[in-house]
mmCIF file of C-alpha atoms in Angstrom:
data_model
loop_
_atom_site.group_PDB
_atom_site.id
_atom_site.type_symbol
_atom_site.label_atom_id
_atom_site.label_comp_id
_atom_site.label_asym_id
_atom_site.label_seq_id
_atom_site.Cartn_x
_atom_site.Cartn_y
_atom_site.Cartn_z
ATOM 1 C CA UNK A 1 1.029 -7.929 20.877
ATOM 2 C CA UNK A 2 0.769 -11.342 19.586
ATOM 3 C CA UNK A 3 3.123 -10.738 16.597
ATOM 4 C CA UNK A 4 5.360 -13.965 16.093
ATOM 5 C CA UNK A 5 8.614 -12.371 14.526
ATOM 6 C CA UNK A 6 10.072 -8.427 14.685
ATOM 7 C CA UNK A 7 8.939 -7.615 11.023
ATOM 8 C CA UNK A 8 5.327 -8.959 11.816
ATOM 9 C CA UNK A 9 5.689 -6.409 14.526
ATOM 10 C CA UNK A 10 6.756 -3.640 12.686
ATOM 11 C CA UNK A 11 3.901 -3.995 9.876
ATOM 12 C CA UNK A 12 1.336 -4.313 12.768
ATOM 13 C CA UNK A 13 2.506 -0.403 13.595
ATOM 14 C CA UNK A 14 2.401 0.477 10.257
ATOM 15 C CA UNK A 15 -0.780 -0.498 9.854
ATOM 16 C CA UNK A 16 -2.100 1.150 12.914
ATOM 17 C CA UNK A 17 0.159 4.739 12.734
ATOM 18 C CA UNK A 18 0.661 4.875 8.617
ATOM 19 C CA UNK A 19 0.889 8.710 8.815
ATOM 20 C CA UNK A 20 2.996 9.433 11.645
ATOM 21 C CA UNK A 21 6.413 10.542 12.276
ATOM 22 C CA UNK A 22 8.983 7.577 12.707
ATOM 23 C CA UNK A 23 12.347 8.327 11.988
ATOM 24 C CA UNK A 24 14.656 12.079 12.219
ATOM 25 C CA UNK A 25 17.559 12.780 11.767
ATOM 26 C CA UNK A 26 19.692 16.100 11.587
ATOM 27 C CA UNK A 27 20.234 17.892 8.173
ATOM 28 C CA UNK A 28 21.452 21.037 7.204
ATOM 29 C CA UNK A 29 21.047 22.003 11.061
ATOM 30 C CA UNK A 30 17.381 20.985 10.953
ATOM 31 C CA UNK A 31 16.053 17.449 11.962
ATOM 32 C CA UNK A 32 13.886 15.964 9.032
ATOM 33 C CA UNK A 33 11.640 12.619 9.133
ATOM 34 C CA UNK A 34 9.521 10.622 7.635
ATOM 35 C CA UNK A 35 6.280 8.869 8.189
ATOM 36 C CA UNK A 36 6.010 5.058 8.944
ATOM 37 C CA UNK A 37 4.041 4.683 5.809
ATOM 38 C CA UNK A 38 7.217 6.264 3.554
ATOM 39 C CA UNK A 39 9.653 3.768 6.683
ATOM 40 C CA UNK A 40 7.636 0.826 5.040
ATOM 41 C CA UNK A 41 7.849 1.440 1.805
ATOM 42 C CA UNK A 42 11.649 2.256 1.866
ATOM 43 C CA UNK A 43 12.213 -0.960 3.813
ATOM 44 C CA UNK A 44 10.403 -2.759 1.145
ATOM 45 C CA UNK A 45 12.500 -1.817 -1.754
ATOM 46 C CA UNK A 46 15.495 -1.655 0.182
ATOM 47 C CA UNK A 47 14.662 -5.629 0.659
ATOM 48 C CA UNK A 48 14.001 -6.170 -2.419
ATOM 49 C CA UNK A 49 16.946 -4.382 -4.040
ATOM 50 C CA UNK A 50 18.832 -6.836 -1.813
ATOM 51 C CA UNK A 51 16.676 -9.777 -3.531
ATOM 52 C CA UNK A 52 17.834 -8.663 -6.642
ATOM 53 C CA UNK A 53 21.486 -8.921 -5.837
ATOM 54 C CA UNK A 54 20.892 -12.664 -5.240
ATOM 55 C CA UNK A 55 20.426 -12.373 -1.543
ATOM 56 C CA UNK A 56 18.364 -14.724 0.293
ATOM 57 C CA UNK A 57 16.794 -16.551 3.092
ATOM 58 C CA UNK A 58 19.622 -17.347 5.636
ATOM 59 C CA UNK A 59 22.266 -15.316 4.148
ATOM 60 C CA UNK A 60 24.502 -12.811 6.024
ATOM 61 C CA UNK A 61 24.729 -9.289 6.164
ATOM 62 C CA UNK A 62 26.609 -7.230 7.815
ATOM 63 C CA UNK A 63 25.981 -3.727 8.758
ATOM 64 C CA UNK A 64 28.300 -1.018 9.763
ATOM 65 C CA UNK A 65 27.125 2.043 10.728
ATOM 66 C CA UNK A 66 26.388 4.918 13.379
ATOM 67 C CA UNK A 67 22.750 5.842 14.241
ATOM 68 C CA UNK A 68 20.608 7.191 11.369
ATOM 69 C CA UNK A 69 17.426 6.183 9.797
ATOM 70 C CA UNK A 70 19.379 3.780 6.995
ATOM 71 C CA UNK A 71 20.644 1.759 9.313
ATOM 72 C CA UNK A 72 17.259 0.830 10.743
ATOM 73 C CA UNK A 73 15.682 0.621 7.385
ATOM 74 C CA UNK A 74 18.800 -1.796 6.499
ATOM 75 C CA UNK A 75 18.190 -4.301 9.810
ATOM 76 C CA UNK A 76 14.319 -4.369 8.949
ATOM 77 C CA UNK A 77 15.398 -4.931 5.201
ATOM 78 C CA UNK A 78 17.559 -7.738 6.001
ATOM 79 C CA UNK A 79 14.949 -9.351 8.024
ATOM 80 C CA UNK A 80 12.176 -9.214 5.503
ATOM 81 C CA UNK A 81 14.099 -11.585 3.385
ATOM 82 C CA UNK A 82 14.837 -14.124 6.199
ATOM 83 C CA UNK A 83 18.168 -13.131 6.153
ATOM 84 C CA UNK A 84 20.859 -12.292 9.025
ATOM 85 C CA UNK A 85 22.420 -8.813 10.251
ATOM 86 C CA UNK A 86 25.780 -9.044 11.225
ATOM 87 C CA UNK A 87 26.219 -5.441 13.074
ATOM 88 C CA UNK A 88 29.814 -4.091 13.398
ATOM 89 C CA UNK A 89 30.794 -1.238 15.276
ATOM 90 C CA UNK A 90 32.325 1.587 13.378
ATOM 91 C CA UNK A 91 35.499 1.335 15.477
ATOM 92 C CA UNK A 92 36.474 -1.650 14.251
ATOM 93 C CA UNK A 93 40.130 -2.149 12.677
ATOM 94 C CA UNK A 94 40.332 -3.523 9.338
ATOM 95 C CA UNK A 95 41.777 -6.664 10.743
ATOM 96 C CA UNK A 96 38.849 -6.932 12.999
ATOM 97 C CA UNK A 97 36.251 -6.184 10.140
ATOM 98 C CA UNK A 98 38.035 -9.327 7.924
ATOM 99 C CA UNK A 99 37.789 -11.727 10.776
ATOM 100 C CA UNK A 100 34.126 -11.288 11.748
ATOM 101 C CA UNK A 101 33.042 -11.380 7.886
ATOM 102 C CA UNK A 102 35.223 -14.677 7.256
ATOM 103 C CA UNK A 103 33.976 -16.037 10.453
ATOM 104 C CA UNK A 104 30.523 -15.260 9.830
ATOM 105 C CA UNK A 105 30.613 -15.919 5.951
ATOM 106 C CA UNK A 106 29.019 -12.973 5.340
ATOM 107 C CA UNK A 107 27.896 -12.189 1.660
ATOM 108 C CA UNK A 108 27.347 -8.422 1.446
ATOM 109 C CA UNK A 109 28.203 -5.372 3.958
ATOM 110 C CA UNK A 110 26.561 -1.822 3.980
ATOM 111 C CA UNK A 111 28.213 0.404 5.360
ATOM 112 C CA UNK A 112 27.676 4.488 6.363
ATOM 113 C CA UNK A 113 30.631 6.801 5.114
ATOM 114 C CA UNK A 114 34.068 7.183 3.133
ATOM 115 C CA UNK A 115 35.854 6.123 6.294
ATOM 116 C CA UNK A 116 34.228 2.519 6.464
ATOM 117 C CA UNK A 117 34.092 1.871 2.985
ATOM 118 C CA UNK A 118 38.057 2.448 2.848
ATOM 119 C CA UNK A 119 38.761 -0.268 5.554
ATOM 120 C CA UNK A 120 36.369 -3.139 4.276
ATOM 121 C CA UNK A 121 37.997 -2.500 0.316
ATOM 122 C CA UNK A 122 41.420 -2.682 2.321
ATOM 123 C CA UNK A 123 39.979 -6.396 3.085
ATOM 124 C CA UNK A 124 37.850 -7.373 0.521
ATOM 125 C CA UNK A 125 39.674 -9.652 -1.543
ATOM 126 C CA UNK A 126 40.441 -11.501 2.080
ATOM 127 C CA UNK A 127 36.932 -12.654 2.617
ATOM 128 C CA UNK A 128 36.190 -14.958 -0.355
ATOM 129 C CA UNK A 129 32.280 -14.997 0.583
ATOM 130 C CA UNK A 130 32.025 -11.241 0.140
ATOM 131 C CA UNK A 131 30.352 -10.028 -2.813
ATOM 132 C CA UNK A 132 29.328 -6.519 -2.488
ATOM 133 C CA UNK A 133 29.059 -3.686 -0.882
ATOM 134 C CA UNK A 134 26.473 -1.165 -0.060
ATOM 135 C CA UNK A 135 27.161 2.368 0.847
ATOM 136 C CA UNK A 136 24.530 5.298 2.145
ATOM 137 C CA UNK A 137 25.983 8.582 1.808
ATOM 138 C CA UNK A 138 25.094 9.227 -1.948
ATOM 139 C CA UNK A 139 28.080 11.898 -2.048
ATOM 140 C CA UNK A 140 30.686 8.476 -2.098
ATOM 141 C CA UNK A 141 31.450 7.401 -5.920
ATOM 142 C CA UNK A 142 30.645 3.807 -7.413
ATOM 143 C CA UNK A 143 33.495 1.509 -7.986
ATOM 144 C CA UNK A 144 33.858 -2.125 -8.671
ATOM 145 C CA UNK A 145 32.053 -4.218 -5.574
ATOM 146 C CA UNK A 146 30.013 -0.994 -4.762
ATOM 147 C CA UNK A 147 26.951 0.215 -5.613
ATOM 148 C CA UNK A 148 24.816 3.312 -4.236
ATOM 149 C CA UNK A 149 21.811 3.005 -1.868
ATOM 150 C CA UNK A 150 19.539 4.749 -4.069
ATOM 151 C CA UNK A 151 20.170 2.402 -6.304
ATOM 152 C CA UNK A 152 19.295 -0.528 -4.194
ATOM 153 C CA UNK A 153 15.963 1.503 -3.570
ATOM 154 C CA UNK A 154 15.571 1.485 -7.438
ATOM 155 C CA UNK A 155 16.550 -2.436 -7.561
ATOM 156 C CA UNK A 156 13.881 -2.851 -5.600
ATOM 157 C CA UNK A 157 10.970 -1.060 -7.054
ATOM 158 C CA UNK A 158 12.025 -2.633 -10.475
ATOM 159 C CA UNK A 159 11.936 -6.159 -8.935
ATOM 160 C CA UNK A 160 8.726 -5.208 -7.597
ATOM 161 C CA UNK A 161 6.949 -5.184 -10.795
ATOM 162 C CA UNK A 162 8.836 -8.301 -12.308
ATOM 163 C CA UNK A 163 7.980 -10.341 -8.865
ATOM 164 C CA UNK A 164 4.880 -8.532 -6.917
ATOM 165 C CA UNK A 165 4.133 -11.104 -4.524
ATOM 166 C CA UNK A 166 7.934 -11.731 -3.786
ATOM 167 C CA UNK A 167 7.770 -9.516 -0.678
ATOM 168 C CA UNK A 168 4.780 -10.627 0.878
ATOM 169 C CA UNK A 169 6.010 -14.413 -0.180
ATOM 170 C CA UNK A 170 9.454 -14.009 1.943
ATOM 171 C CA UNK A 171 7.839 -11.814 5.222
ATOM 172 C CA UNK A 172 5.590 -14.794 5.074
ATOM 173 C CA UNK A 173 8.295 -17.633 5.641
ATOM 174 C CA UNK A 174 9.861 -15.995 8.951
ATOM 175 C CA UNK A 175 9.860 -18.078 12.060
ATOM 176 C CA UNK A 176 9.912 -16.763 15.851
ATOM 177 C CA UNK A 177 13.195 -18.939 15.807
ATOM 178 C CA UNK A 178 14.521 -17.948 12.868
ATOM 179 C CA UNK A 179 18.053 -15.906 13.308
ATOM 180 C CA UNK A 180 18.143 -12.588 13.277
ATOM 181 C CA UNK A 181 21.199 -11.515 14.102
ATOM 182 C CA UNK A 182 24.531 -12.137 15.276
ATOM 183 C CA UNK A 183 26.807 -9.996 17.504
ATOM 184 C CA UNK A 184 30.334 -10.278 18.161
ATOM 185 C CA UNK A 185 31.908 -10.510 21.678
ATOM 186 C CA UNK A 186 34.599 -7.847 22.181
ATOM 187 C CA UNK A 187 37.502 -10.507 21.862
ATOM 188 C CA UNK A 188 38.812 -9.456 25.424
ATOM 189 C CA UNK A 189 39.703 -13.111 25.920
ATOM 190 C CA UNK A 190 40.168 -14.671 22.940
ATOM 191 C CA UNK A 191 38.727 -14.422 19.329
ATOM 192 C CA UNK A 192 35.598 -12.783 19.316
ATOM 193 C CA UNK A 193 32.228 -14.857 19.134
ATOM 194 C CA UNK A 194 29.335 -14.500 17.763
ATOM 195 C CA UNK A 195 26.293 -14.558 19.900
ATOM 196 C CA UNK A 196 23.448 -16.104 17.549
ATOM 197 C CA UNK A 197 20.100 -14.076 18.380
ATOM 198 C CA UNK A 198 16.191 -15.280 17.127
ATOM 199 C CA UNK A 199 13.231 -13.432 16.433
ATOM 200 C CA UNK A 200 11.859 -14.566 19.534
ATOM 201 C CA UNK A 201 14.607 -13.258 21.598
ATOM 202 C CA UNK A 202 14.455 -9.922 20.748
ATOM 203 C CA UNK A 203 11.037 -9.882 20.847
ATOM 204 C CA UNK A 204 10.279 -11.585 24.127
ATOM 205 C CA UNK A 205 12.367 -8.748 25.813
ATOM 206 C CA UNK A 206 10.076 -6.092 23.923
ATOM 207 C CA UNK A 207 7.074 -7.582 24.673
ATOM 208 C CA UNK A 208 8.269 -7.974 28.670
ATOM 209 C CA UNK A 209 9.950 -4.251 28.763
ATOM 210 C CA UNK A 210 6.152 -3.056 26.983
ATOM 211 C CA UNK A 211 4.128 -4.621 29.675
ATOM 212 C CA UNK A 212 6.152 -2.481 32.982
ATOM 213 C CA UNK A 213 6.911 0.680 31.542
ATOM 214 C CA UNK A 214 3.884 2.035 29.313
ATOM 215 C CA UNK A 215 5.700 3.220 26.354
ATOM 216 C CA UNK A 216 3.143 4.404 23.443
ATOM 217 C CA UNK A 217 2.752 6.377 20.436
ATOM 218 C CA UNK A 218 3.257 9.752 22.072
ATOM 219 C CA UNK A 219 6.655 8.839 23.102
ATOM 220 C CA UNK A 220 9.812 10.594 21.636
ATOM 221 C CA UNK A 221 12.956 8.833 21.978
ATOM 222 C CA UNK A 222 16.279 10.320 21.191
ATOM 223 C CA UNK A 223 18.852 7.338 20.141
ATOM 224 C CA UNK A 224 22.385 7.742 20.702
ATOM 225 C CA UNK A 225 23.937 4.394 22.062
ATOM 226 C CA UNK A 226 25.439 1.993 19.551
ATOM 227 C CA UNK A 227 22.753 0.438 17.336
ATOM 228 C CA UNK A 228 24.760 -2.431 16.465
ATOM 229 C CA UNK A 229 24.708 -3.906 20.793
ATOM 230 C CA UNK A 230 21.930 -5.214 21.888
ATOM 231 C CA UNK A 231 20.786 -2.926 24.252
ATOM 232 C CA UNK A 232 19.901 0.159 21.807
ATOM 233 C CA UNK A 233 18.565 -2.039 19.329
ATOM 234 C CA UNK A 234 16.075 -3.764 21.764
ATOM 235 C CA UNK A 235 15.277 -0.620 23.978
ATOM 236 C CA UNK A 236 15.916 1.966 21.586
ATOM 237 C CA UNK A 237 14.331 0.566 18.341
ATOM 238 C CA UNK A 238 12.547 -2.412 18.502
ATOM 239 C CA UNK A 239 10.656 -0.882 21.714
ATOM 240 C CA UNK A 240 9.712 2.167 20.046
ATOM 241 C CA UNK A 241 8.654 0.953 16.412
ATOM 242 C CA UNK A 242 6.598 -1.907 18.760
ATOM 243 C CA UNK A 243 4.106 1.089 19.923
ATOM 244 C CA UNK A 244 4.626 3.765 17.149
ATOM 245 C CA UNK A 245 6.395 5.708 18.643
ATOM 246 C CA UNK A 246 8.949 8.399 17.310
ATOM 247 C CA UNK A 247 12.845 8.141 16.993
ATOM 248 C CA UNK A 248 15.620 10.965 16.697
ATOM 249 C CA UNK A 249 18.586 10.200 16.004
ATOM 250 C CA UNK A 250 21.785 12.033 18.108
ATOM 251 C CA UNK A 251 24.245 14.206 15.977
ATOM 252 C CA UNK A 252 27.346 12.391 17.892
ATOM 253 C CA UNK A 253 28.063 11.059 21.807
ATOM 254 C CA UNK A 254 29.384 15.237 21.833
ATOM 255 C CA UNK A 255 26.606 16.534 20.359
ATOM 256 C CA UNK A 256 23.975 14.513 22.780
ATOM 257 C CA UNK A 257 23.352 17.479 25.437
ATOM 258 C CA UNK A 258 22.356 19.879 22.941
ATOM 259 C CA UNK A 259 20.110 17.469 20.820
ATOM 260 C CA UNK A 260 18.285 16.546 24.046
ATOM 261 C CA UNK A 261 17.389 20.079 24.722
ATOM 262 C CA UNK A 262 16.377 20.198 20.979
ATOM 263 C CA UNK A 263 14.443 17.063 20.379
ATOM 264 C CA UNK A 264 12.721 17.067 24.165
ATOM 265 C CA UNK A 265 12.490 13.249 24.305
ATOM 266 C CA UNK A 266 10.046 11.492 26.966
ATOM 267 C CA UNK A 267 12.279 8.029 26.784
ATOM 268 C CA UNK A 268 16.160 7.596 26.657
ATOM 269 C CA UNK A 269 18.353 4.696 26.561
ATOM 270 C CA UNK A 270 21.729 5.332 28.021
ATOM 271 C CA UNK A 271 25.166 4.177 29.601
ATOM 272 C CA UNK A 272 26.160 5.086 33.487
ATOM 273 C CA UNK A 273 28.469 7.714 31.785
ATOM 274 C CA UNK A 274 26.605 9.833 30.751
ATOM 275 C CA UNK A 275 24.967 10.523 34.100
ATOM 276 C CA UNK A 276 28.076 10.818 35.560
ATOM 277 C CA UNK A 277 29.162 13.444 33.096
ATOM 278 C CA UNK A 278 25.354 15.748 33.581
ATOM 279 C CA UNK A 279 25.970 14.687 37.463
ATOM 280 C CA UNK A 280 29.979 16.019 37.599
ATOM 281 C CA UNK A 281 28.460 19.132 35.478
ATOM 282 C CA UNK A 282 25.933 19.934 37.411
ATOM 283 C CA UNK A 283 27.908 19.722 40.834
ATOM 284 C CA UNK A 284 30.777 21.901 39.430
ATOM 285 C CA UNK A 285 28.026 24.457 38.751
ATOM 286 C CA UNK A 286 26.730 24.605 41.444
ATOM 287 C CA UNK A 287 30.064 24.671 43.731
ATOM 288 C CA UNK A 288 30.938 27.584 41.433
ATOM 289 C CA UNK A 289 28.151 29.648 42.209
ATOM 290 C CA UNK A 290 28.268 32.205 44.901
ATOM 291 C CA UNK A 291 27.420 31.405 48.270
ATOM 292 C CA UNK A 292 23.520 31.589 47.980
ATOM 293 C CA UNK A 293 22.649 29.476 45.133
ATOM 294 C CA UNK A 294 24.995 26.640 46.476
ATOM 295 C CA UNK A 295 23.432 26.671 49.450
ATOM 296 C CA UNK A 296 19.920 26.812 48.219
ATOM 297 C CA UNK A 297 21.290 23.840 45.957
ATOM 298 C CA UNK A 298 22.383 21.846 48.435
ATOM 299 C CA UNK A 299 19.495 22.614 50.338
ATOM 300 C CA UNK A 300 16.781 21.284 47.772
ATOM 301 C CA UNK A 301 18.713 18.357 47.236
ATOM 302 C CA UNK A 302 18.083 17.628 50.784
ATOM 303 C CA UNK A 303 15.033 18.482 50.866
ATOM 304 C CA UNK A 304 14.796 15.902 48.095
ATOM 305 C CA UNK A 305 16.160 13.202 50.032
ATOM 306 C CA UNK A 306 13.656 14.169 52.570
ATOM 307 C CA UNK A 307 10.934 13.703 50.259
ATOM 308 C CA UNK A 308 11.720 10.706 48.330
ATOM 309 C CA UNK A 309 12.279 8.876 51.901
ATOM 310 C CA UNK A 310 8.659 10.313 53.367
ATOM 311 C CA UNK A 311 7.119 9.050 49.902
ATOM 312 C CA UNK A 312 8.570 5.626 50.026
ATOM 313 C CA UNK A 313 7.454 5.648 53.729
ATOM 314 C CA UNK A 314 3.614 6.200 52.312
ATOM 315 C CA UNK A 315 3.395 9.866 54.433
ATOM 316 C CA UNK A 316 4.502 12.507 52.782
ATOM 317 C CA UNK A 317 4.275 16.325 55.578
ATOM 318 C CA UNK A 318 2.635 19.039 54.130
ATOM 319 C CA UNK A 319 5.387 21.249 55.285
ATOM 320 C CA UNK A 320 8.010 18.824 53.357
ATOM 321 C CA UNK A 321 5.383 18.621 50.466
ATOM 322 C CA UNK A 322 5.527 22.966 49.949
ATOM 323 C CA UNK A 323 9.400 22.958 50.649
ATOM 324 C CA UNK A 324 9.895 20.532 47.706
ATOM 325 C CA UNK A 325 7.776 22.695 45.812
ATOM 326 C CA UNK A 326 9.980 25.468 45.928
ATOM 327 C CA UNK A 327 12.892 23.162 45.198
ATOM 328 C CA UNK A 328 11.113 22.120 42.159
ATOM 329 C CA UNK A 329 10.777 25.357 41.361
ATOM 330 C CA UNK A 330 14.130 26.796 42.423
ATOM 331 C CA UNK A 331 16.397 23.863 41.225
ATOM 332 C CA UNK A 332 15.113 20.705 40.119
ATOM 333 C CA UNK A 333 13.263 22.466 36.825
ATOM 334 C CA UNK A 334 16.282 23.368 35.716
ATOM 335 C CA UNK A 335 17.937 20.636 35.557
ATOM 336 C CA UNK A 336 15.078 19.151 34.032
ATOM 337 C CA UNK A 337 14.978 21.453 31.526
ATOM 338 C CA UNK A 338 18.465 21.054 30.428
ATOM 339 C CA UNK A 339 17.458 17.434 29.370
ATOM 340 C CA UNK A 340 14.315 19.117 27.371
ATOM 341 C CA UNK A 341 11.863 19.331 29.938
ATOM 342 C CA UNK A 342 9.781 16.125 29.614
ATOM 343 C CA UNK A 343 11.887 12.830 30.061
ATOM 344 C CA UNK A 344 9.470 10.428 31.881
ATOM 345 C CA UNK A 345 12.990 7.904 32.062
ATOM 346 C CA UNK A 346 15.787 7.345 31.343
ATOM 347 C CA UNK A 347 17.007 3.499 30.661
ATOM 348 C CA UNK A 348 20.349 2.668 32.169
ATOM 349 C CA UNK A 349 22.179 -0.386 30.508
ATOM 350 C CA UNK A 350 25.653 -1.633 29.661
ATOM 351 C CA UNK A 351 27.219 -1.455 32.927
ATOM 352 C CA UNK A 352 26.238 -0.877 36.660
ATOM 353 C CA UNK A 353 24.916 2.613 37.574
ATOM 354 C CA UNK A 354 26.365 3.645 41.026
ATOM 355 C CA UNK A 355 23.898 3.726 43.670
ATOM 356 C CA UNK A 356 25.054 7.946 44.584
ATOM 357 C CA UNK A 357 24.472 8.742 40.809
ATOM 358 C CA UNK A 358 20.775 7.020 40.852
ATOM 359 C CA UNK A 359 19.643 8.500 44.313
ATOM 360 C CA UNK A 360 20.583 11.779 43.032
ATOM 361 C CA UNK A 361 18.826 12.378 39.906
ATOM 362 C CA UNK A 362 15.459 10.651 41.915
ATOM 363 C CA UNK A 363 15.811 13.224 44.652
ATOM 364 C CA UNK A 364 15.511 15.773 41.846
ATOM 365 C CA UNK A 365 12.714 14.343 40.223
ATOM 366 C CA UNK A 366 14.626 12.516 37.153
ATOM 367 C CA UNK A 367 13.618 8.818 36.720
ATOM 368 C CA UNK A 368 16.750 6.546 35.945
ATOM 369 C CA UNK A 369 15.742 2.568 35.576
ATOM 370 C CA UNK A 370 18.588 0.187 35.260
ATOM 371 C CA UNK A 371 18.414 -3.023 33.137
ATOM 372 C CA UNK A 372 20.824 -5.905 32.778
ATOM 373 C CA UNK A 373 21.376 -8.321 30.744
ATOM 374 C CA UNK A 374 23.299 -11.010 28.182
ATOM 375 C CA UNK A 375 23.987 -10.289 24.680
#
């Protein structure tokens, strides 16, 4: 991959997987998608719409949001134009909002649902660079410094036939070094900061995460941690729309365990706690049980030990080899079908994973890898 900024990247996937499936999400009980050919087009006149507005190379944008297809469609939007996402978590107070749109001199927010819109009109006459504001859900009602997704979308086909080669013309200026993004510091000791992140950055831990762990366009990944840190939008986007392959997005942190048993994913980004919730689960079941299926639990997961220690050694008993078989087949399978039955890994990030929790789900066959790093 040889691609020298993130929306090169994405339009190099487009071009190769047009027709496939890139983005789900739940509706009406039912995930529903669309193909990367109908992601590129939407990103297109979503940038464009934004063009019309006035927006431009350099400008910033924030984006407040949970998970969904919009708000990847937004970041790659932003992009296109050479301009700058600002992501803000949902949580944040209004108070919070103001200060990280003053400081950041941001020109336009989009934001998700009823709830967000209400705390950044509580603030908007506060930031004096603010000029608009975008919202998804199409049930919410325009009023002055609003205006509707959809019509964004329509912006932007409508610019599209006054200025044809405007798109191309702006995908054309980005620079590896180029911003494209800032994220705010929790403010846990002080005023929170932004953290100014390039092209390059983002993409230099793509292209390094690509080359050890063999992601591709089979892959399903089921995205549930924050879009807006830097972990999910690295791992869990830019790492998946790099090889084609196909997001889902979670219902909500609660609804997680039954979406993974829906979706199936083979790749999942997540925090230490939710192992230690599936690990706490699974080890009250089991104590709960009657006096035969704990102790055939507790004896796979020793045999498990057994096994993972004989395979690191390089010699693995045949004897050791048939009992973990029957584990497998006893215990570890269904486990592994509780988290859909065909997770290759899982990603851990955002804070250390204990070393009990890790050995664990690799004695029963589960794959956690742990990453670190800096916003």
């Amino acid at each position: 991959m040889q691609d020298s900024n993130l929306v090169a990247m994405f339009r190099e996937t487009v071009a190769k997987h047009g027709s496939k499936g890139a983005l789900y999400q739940k509706r009406d009980g039912v995930y529903q998608g669309f193909s990367y050919d109908e992601f590129d087009r939407r990103v297109r006149h979503f940038a464009l719409g934004l063009a019309s507005l006035g927006m431009q190379r350099g400008d910033r944008i924030a984006l407040m949001s949970e998970n969904r297809p919009e708000w990847v469609i937004a970041d790659l939007g932003i992009l296109s134009l050479g301009a700058i996402n600002v992501p803000l978590y949902p949580t944040l107070t209004p108070k919070q909002i103001e200060y990280i749109l003053n400081d950041s001199a941001t020109r336009l927010i989009i934001v998700s649902q009823q709830e967000l819109l209400d705390k950044v009109l509580q603030i908007f006459d506060d930031v004096p660079s603010l000029e608009k504001i975008i919202f998804m859900d199409p049930s919410q009602q325009s009023i002055d410094n609003t205006i509707a997704l959809q019509n964004i979308y329509q912006k932007g086909k409508d610019f599209e036939k006054e200025q044809p080669d405007f798109y191309e013309q702006a995908v054309a200026k980005i620079e590896t070094e180029d911003l494209c993004g800032i994220i705010y510091t929790s403010g846990t000791t002080g005023a929170p900061k932004g953290v100014m992140l390039s092209h390059g950055n983002l993409l230099s831990n793509v292209i390094a995460g690509l080359a050890v762990l063999h992601i591709d366009e089979q892959d399903i990944f089921l995205s549930f941690l924050p879009l807006c840190h830097s972990f999910e939008r690295m791992a869990g986007q830019y790492a998946a729309l790099a090889v084609g392959a196909t997001i889902y997005y979670a219902e909500s942190v609660e609804k997680v365990a039954d979406n993974l048993a829906e979706v199936r994913p083979t790749v999942m980004t997540a925090v230490p706690r939710l192992f230690e919730k599936i690990y706490a689960r699974v080890i009250e079941n089991a104590n709960s049980g009657s006096f035969l299926k704990k102790r055939i639990f507790w004896w796979a997961i020793n045999t498990g030990d057994k096994y993972v220690k004989a395979q690191a050694a390089g010699n693995i008993p045949a004897m050791l080899q048939r009992k973990y078989n029957l584990a497998k087949k006893l215990v570890f399978s269904k486990l592994q079908q509780r988290i859909g039955g065909r997770l290759r890994f899982f990603a851990s990030g955002g804070a250390p994973l204990s070393k009990e929790i890790a050995e664990f789900f690799y004695k029963t066959g589960i794959l956690i890898l742990e990453g670190y790093g800096l916003t």
